[in-house]
Amino acid sequence: MRKQLIILLFLLGTVISFAQSSRTITIGILADETSEQNAPLLEKLQNEIRAVVGQDASLVFQNPLANDFDLAKAKANYLALESSDVDIILAFGVINNIALYQQKTYTKPVIVFGSVNSDFIKLPEGQKTSEIDNITYIIAPLSYQKDLDAFNSIYEYQKVGILVDDYLPEALPIKDLFDTYFADKESTYELMTLPENGDVSNLLGDVDAVYLAGGFTLSDTALKTLISTINDNQLPSFSANRKQDVEKGILATNQPESNIDQFFRRIALNVESIINGTNPSELPMFLEYKNRLSLNFNTAKEIKFPLRYSMLGTVDIVGGESSFIPENAYSLLDIMNGVIGRNLGLEVERKSVDLSSQDVKTAKSNFLPDVSASATGSYLDPRVAEISGGTNPEFSTSGSLGLQQLIYSEGAAAGITIQENLQKAQQETYNAAELDEVLNGSVAYFNALILKTNAQIQAQNLEVTKKNLEISEQNFQAGASGKSDVLRFRSQMAQNMQTLIEAGNQLNQAYYTINQLMNNAIGMEIDIEDAIISEGIFSNYNYQDFYDILDNPKLRPNLVDFLIEEAKINAPELKNIGYNLEATRRTYRLNTAGRFVPTIALQGQYNLALSQSGAGSVPTPGIPVAPDGTYNLGLNVSLPLFNQNLRNINKQTAKIQEDQLNIQKSSIDLNIETNINALVLDLTNEIANIQISKIAEEAAKESLDLTQIAYSEGAVPLIQLIDAQTNYFQSQLASATANYNYLLASMQLERAIGYFFLLNSEDNNQAFIQRANEFILNRN
């Protein structure tokens, strides 16, 4: 009983002690303006303060008081809070900062943050606190001048347009600041007031760059309008606000990604210190973090901004949002159609088909009549003409018209059949070449996608190395690790930069290949659209159906048999051999029974005396004279009896050619079966890779995050962090390319069966799927 009483008294004492130590703190907030866009940030700040203060006090946050950029109202708001039951005042915004500066004395603790750019703050050297009772400032390394220096380091602008909020020129001597900055510069500037809707199309004028020095509170719609307008005018842009602006389409910024979190943590720590009795005048003012230059790769492409390899070591390259679609952004179907329509190799093959058609016309022309006309003028010795009796005058002219018509020839008839089959064979040669070039285009497309993904992942890997270098530098400064770790990551960063440069060059080479296949100018700037199974152009082509069947071990063998059967029906190589076989067999028949078929031809000629004069031109009376026009007709029938044994030799040659073609046919049949079986195995491997690589990437990412935290705490060695980074990089690449490898293997399989889904109509594709389903069901 006594023991229970002691425990009860102890618990009661603990509760009373806690109740005495915990008190309610009311926090008032002053803002220049309030909006829906700022509400999440305000909530995040309040949560951070509660988390840091913990159970030391019960916090009550009043609704923010906005001054709407009115200095008198800002002073009134402050006095209202000062006379209320508020314990701590948080103030942010330029107008509030000016009002508080003019106030001079403060009866309640005040924390001022996120307000005036450091360019306007001039403090004695070595001063780190406000040294003013009950007020502290949080001063971040935000500097318009340093931003403009950083902007100029990546783009040497001639005239920069500086966008500021409408209240700023009246509140701060910002024009004097920029006048002083540009006084010794070759470049100039134009100060522009930023409209609320973000439409600056009528402000840009002759500027060649834009510096966004305001607009932190712009709505998402207004910011999107602003970015679109700037990028549509192909102007490089720079933001003074945050890295998120770059992710949304601004070209560059000098702000790190996490500075808002550092702001909130410092505010929360200051609140905690004030609750624990520290005077704000003793709190540190400067918030230190490293500025990091970030650049949006998509925006750079959109505005044709020249990216230099020298930037990679100092600039964070981010993808970010972009509505920009390059003029020559090709899908797989675009490349397929482009190859068919413009490829030079296929154009040569089309000319070969045209030439074979000419050979057919030549063969058929043997059965067309051969008509010829001639005229003759002659002069005869007058002494001979005199005694000719008028039959051979001294001067005479005559004309003749001849006709030769082949009625039937076994050789000519066989020639037509042979040339028609050779023409069809040539067409199948073209069809095979077309399928090959379409596959080459598909391979080039997916290789480019893989290389594009590789370049993106190499860029991400470089960013991971930069982060690891930053962690190693922090550990070195804290004494948790040696300088060798820092040097190791600097070396790795240089290697990553070189690898990224090589990846970019390899991607450009892949684009050159696509341009070559499509007969574009080799240096033409192009891009390629992404390819995902069952999405985009692949959504209507039943790739998922094949994916599901291939993933089923029971259905897969039947599918393989069906694909082999379809391939043999569609294969232009087999059709080519079939037509060549027909031509060869016709040659064989020509030289066996055909040699006993006679050749029949008709001949005719008509002669006409046109004129005669001179000696002997008058007939001797009593002697008959031939009429002016005469004609003759003849029928020729010929049958070669022995032609130097060429008939037998040609027959033997045709037989050998037939045997050769049949062997080739068997070889192609075997190749089709081998290729389809091998490609189906490749597809099943890629199916497994798609699933496994996703799991591996997620695990590698989690491992890297944990290892980075552990390394920053000194819990794991450098080599373990490098291994985690390498593993994540390899897993990323494998996961990203698994989808492309599957689709590439699908294209190779479609070439093997001679049927590309993307190049056929929906009806044809449905018929193909129907045949496959019937075949598989009948086999089960």
PDB file of C-alpha atoms in Angstrom, residues 38 40-46 48-49 52 113 138 258-271 287:
ATOM      1  CA  ASN A  38       1.121  31.288 -49.512  1.00  0.00           C
ATOM      2  CA  PRO A  40       0.761  25.954 -47.610  1.00  0.00           C
ATOM      3  CA  LEU A  41       4.038  27.736 -46.802  1.00  0.00           C
ATOM      4  CA  LEU A  42       2.503  29.321 -43.713  1.00  0.00           C
ATOM      5  CA  GLU A  43       1.225  25.944 -42.548  1.00  0.00           C
ATOM      6  CA  LYS A  44       4.639  24.401 -43.143  1.00  0.00           C
ATOM      7  CA  LEU A  45       6.277  27.153 -41.063  1.00  0.00           C
ATOM      8  CA  GLN A  46       3.836  26.662 -38.190  1.00  0.00           C
ATOM      9  CA  GLU A  48       8.195  23.419 -38.145  1.00  0.00           C
ATOM     10  CA  ILE A  49       7.925  25.766 -35.145  1.00  0.00           C
ATOM     11  CA  VAL A  52      11.125  22.417 -32.695  1.00  0.00           C
ATOM     12  CA  PHE A 113      12.708  37.379 -42.224  1.00  0.00           C
ATOM     13  CA  ILE A 138      17.274  36.614 -40.647  1.00  0.00           C
ATOM     14  CA  SER A 258      16.287  23.639 -49.828  1.00  0.00           C
ATOM     15  CA  ASN A 259      16.767  27.254 -48.687  1.00  0.00           C
ATOM     16  CA  ILE A 260      13.092  27.606 -47.612  1.00  0.00           C
ATOM     17  CA  ASP A 261      13.571  24.686 -45.212  1.00  0.00           C
ATOM     18  CA  GLN A 262      16.627  26.395 -43.730  1.00  0.00           C
ATOM     19  CA  PHE A 263      14.626  29.609 -43.332  1.00  0.00           C
ATOM     20  CA  PHE A 264      11.863  27.820 -41.470  1.00  0.00           C
ATOM     21  CA  ARG A 265      14.275  25.887 -39.274  1.00  0.00           C
ATOM     22  CA  ARG A 266      16.099  29.094 -38.284  1.00  0.00           C
ATOM     23  CA  ILE A 267      12.789  30.835 -37.490  1.00  0.00           C
ATOM     24  CA  ALA A 268      11.703  27.859 -35.374  1.00  0.00           C
ATOM     25  CA  LEU A 269      15.028  27.799 -33.492  1.00  0.00           C
ATOM     26  CA  ASN A 270      14.733  31.549 -32.853  1.00  0.00           C
ATOM     27  CA  VAL A 271      11.208  31.120 -31.492  1.00  0.00           C
ATOM     28  CA  LEU A 287      21.634  32.363 -42.525  1.00  0.00           C
TER      29      LEU A 287
END
